mmCIF file of C-alpha atoms and ligand atoms in Angstrom:
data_model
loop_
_atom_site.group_PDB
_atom_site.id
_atom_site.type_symbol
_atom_site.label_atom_id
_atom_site.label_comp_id
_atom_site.label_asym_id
_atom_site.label_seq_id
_atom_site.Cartn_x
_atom_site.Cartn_y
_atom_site.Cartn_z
ATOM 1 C CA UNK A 1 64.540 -54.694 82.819
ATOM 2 C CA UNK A 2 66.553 -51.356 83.095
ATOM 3 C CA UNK A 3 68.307 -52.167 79.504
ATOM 4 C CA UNK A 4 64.804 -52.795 78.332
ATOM 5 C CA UNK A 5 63.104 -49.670 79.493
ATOM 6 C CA UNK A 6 66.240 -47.584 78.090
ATOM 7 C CA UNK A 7 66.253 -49.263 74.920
ATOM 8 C CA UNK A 8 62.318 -48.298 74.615
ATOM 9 C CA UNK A 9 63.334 -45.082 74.957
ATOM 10 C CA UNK A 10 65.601 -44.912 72.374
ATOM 11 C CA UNK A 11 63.027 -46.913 70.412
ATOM 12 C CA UNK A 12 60.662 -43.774 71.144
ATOM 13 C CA UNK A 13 62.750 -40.957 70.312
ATOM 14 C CA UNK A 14 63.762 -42.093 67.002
ATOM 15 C CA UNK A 15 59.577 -42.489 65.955
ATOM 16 C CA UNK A 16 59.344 -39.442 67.242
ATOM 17 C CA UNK A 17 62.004 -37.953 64.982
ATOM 18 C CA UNK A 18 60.801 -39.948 62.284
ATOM 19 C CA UNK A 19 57.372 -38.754 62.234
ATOM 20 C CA UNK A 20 58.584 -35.124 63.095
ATOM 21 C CA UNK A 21 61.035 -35.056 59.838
ATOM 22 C CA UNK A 22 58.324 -36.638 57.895
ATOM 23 C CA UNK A 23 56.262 -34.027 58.353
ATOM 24 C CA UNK A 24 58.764 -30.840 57.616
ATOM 25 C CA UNK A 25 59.654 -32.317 54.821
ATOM 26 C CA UNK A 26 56.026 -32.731 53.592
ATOM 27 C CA UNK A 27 55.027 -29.421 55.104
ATOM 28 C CA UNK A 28 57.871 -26.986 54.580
ATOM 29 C CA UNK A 29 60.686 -28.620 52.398
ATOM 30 C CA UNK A 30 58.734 -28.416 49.425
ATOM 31 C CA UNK A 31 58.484 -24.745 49.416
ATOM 32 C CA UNK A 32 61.977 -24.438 50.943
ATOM 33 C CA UNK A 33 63.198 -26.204 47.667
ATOM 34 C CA UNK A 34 60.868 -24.299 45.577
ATOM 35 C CA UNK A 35 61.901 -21.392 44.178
ATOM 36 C CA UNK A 36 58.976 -19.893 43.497
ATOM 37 C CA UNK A 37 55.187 -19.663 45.913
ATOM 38 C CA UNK A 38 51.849 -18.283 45.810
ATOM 39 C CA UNK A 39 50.512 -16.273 42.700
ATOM 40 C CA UNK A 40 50.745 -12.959 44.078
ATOM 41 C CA UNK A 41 48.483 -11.436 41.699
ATOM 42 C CA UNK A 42 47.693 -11.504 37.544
ATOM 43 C CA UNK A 43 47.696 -8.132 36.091
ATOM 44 C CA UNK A 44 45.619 -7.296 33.386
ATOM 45 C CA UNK A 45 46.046 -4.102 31.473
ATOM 46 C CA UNK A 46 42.896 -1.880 30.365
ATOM 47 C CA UNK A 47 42.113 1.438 28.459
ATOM 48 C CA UNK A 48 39.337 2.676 30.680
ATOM 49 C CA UNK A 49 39.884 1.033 34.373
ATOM 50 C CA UNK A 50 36.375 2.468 35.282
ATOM 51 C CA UNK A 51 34.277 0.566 32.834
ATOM 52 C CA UNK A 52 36.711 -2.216 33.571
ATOM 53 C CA UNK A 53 36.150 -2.509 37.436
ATOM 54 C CA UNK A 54 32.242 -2.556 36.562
ATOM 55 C CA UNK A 55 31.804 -4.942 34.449
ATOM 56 C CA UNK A 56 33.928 -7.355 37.523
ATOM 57 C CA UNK A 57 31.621 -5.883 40.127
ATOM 58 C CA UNK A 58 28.392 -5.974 38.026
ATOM 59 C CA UNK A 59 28.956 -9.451 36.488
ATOM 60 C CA UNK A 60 31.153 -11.194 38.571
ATOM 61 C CA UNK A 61 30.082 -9.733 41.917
ATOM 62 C CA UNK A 62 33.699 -9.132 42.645
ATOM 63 C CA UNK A 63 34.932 -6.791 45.201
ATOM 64 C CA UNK A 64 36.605 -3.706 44.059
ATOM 65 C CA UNK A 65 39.339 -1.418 45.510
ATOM 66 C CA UNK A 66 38.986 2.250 45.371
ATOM 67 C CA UNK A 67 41.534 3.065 42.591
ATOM 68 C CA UNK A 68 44.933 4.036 43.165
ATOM 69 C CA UNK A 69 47.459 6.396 41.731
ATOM 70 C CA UNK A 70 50.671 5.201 41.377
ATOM 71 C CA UNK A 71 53.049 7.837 39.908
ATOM 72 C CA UNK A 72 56.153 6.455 40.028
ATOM 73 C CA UNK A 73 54.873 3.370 37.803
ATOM 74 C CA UNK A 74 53.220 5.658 35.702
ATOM 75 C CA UNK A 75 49.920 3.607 36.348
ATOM 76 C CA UNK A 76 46.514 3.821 38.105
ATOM 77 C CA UNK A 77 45.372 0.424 39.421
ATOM 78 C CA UNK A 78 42.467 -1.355 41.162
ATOM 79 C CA UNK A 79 42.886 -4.551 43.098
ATOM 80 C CA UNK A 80 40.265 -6.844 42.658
ATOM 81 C CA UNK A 81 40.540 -9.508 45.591
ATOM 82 C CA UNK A 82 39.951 -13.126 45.637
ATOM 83 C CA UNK A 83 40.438 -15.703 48.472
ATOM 84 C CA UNK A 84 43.782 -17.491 46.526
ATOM 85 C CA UNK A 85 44.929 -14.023 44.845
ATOM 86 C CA UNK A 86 44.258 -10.914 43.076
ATOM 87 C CA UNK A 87 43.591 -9.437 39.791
ATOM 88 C CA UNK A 88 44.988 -5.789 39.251
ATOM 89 C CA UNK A 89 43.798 -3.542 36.572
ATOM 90 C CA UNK A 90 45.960 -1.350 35.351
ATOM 91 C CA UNK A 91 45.126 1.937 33.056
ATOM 92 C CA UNK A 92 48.180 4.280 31.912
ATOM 93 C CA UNK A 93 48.556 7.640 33.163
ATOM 94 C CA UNK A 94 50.577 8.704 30.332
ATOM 95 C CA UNK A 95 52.094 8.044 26.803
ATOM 96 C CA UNK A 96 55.224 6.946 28.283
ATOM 97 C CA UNK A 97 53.749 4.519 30.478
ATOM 98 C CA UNK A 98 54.917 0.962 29.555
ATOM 99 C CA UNK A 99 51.275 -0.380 29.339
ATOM 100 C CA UNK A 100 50.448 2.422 26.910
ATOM 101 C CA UNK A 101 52.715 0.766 24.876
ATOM 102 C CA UNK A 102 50.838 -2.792 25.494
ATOM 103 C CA UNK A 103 47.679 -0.778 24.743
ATOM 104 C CA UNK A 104 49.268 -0.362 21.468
ATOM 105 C CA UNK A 105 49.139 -3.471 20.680
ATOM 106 C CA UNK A 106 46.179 -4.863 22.258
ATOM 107 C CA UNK A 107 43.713 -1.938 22.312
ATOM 108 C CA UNK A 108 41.054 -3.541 23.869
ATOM 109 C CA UNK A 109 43.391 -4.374 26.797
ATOM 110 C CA UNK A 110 44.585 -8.287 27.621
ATOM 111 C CA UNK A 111 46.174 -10.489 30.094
ATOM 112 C CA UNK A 112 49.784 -7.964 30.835
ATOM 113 C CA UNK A 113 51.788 -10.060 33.481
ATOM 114 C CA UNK A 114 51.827 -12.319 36.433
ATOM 115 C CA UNK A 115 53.378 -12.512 39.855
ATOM 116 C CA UNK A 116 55.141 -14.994 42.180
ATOM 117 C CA UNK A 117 56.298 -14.652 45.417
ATOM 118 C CA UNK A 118 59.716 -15.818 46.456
ATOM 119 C CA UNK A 119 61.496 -15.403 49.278
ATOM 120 C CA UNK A 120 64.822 -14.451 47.922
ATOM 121 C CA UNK A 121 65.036 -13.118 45.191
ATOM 122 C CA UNK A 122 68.872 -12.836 44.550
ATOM 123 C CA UNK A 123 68.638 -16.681 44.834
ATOM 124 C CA UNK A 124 66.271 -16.781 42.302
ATOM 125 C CA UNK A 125 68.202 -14.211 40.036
ATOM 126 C CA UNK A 126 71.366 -16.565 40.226
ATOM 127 C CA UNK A 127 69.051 -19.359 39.081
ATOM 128 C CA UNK A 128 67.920 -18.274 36.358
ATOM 129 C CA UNK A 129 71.179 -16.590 35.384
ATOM 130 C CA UNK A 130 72.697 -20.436 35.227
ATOM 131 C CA UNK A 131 70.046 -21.434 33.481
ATOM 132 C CA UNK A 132 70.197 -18.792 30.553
ATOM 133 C CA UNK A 133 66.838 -17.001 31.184
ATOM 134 C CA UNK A 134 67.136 -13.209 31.062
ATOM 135 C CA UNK A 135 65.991 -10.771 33.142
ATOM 136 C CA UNK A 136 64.515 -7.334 31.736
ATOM 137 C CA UNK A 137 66.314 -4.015 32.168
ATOM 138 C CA UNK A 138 69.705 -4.032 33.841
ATOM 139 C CA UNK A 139 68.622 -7.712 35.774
ATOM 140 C CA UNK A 140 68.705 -5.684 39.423
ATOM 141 C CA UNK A 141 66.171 -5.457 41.488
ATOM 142 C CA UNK A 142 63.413 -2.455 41.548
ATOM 143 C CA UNK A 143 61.016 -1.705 43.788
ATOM 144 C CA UNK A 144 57.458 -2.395 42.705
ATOM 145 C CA UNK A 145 54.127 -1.366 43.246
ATOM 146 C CA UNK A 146 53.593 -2.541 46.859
ATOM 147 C CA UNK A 147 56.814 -1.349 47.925
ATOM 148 C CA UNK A 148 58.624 -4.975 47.663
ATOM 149 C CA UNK A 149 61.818 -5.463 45.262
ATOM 150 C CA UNK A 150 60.736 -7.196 41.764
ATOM 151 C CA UNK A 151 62.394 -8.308 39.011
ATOM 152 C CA UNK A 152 60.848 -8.792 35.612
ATOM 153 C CA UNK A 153 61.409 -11.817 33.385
ATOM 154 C CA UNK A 154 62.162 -12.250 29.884
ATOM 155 C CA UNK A 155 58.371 -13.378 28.402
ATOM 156 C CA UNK A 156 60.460 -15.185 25.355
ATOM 157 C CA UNK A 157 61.620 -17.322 27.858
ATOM 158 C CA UNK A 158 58.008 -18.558 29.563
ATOM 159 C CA UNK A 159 56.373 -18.940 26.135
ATOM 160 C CA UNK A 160 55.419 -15.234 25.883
ATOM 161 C CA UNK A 161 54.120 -14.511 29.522
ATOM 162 C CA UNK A 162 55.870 -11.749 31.456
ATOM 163 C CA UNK A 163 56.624 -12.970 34.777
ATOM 164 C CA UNK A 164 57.299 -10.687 37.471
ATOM 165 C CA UNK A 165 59.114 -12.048 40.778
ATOM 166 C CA UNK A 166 58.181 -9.994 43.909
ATOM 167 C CA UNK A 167 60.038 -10.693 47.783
ATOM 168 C CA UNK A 168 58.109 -10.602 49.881
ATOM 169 C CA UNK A 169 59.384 -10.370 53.491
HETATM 170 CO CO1 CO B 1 52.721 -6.645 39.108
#
């Protein structure tokens, strides 16, 4: 009887480690093993970021940030939030502004880049180094417009989307 009531014990424990390892891997292994999580955001650039964040709150009943100066990027932006993620709008402040340059070439503004979260992003620099994908500028790390690191990636290597790979702590 002893043996028996040890031996259910035993018999316990192990479902109970079995259901508990089931479930991390189902839960959190997947995203452990992924490299890359949630859309962070989808950044669209736009010549007038007024008439742009109107026609989102007038037609789409979106919610709209106040807009925001951001110098050092040489961009003003407004964040327009959904429940899954967020749409930025970004207007140049000057001619030497990288999305003046997109302007350029799409003057009535477009689709400009989009961002994942990861949670290391050295990790996910080596990756793509051994896999041949480039990353822009000297490859290190800068830090971006909500005061995370970011890297961007070559958009001739994700069939001409800029990706942009934020940490986020
Ligand atoms: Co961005």
């Amino acid at each position: 009887k002893w043996n028996r009531e040890i031996l259910g014990h035993y018999v316990n424990i192990i479902i109970i480690y079995n259901t508990s390892y089931k479930y991390f891997k189902e839960n959190f292994m997947k995203e452990i093993l992924s490299e890359i999580g949630r859309l962070n955001h989808i950044a669209i650039a736009v010549p007038d970021i007024q008439k742009a964040s109107s026609i989102w709150k007038n037609a789409l009943g979106a919610n709209i940030s106040s807009t925001q100066l951001l110098p050092e990027h040489g961009v003003k932006v407004v964040f327009i939030e959904s429940p899954n993620t967020k749409v930025e709008l970004l207007e140049p402040l000057n001619k030497q502004s990288p999305i003046s340059k997109f302007l350029e070439r799409n003057p009535n503004g477009g689709m400009h880049h989009i961002c994942y979260e990861v949670l290391n992003l050295e990790n996910a620099a080596k990756k793509l180094k051994d896999v041949g994908a480039k990353i822009l500028g000297d490859g290190l790390p800068k830090i971006g417009a909500h005061g995370n690191p970011v890297i961007f990636l070559n958009p001739g290597d994700f069939s001409g989307t800029l990706i942009e790979l934020e940490e986020i702590k």
